[in-house]
Coordinates of C-alpha atoms (C1' of nucleotides) in Angstrom, one line a residue:
Chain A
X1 CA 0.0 0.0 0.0
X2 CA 1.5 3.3 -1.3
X3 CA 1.8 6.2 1.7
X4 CA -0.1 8.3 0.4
X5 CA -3.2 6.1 0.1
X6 CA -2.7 5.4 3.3
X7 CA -4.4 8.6 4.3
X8 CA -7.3 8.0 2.4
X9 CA -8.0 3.8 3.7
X10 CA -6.7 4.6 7.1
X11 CA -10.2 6.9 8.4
X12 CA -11.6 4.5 11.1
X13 CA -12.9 8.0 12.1
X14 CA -16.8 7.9 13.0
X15 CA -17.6 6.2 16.2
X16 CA -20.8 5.2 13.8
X17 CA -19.1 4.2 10.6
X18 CA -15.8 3.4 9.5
X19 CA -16.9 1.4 6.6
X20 CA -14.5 -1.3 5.6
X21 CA -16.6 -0.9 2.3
X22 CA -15.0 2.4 1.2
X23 CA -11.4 1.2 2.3
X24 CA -11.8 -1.9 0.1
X25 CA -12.5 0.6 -2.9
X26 CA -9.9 2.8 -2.4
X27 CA -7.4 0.0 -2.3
X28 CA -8.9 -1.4 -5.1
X29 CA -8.5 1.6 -7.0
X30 CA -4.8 1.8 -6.4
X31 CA -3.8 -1.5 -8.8
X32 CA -2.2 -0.9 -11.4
X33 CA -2.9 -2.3 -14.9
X34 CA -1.1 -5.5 -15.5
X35 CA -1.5 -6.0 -11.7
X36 CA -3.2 -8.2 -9.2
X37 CA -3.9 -9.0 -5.4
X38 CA -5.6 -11.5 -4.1
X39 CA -8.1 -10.8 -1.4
X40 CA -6.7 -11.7 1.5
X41 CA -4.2 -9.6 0.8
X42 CA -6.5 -6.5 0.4
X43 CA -7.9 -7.6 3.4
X44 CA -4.6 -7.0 5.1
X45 CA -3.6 -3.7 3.3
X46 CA -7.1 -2.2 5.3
X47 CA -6.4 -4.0 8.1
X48 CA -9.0 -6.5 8.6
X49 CA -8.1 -10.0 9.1
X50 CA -10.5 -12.0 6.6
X51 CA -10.6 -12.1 3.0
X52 CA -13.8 -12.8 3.0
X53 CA -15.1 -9.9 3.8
X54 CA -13.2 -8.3 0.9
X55 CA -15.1 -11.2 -1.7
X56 CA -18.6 -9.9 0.2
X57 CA -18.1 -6.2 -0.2
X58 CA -17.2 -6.5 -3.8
X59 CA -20.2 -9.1 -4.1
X60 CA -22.7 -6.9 -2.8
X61 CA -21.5 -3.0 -3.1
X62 CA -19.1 -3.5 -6.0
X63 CA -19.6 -0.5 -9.0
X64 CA -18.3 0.3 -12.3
X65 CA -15.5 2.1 -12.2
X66 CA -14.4 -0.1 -10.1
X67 CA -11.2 -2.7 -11.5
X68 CA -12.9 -6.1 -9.6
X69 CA -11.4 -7.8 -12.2
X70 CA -7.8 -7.2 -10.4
X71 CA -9.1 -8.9 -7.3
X72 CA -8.4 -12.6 -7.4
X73 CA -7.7 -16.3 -4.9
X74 CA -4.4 -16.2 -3.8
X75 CA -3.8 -19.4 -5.7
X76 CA -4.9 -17.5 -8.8
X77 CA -8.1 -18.7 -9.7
X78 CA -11.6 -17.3 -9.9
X79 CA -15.0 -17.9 -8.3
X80 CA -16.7 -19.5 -11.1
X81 CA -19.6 -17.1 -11.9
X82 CA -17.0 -14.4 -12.9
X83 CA -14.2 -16.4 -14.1
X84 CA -14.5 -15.8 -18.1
X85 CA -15.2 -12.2 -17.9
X86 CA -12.1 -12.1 -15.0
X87 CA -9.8 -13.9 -17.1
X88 CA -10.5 -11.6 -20.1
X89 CA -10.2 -8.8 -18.7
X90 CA -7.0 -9.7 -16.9
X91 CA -5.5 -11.3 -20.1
X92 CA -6.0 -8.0 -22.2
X93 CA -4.1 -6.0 -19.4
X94 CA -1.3 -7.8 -20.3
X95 CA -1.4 -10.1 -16.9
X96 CA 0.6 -13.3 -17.1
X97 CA -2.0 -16.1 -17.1
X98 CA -1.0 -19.8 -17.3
X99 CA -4.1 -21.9 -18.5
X100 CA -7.0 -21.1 -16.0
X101 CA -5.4 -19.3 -13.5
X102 CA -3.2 -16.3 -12.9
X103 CA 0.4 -17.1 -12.1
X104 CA 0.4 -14.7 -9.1
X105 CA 3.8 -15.0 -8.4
X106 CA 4.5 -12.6 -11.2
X107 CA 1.5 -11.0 -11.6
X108 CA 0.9 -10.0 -7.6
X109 CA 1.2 -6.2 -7.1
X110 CA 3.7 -5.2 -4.3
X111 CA 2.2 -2.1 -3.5
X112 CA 4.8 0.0 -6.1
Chain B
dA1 C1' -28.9 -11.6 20.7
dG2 C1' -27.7 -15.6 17.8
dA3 C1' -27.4 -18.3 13.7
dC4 C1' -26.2 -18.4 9.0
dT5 C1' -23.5 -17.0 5.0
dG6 C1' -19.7 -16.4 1.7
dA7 C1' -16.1 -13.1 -5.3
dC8 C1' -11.5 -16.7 0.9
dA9 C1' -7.0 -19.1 2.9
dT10 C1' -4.3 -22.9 4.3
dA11 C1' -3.0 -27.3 5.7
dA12 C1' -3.4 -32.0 5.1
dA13 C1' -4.4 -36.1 2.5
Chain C
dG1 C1' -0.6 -31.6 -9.6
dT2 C1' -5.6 -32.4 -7.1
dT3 C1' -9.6 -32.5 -3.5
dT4 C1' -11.4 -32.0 1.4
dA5 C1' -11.8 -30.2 5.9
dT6 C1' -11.4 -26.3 9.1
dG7 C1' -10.9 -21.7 10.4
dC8 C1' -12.3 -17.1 9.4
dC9 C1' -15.2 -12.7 10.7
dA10 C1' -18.1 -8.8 9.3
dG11 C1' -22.6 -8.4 7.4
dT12 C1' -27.2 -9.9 7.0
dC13 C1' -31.5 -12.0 8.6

DNA sequence: AGACTGACATAAA
DNA sequence: GTTTATGCCAGTC
């Protein structure tokens, strides 16, 4: 996670909401073309400890705009109801994709 | 309040 | 390489 976005996904501010939604967004925002994270390790970058929170927000608030599509398993497949579109998407980004999966080992952003 | 759920992770088989 | 079992934890009902 950059520094300066830290500013923007640290606000655990309001006693009423902090909204792990909005931080999941911003991070999202932040990859890069060509670049993935899996969501676990979004969940770490705005400090909560389960990724599958991060898979729930995106489920249920997720919005255009939005680069989903960069969001991933760590082992570098994809739930199955998004996996074509996923894999497209990723594949004309110029992400390194091995078969079905993503080989995340290259294509896992580093937070540069 | 309490049970259920899930775009997950990881270890073990 | 694969599949199966367990843990996970905030949101939703």
């Amino acid at each position: 996670m950059p520094a300066e976005a830290m500013s923007v996904v640290q606000p655990a501010r309001s006693s009423t909401e902090p909204s792990l939604a909005e931080r999941v967004f911003v991070c999202v925002e932040l990859i890069p073309s060509g670049s993935v994270l899996s969501y676990g390790d979004v969940a770490e970058y705005i400090g909560t400890g389960s990724a599958r929170i991060v898979g729930r927000i995106l489920a249920t608030e997720g919005y255009d705009g939005l680069p989903w599509h960069r969001v991933l398993r760590a082992d570098g497949t994809c739930a199955e109801h998004i996996r074509a579109e996923q894999l497209g998407l990723l594949r004309a980004e110029g992400v390194p994709i091995r078969g079905d999966r993503v080989q995340m080992s290259t294509a896992r952003w580093d937070g540069r």
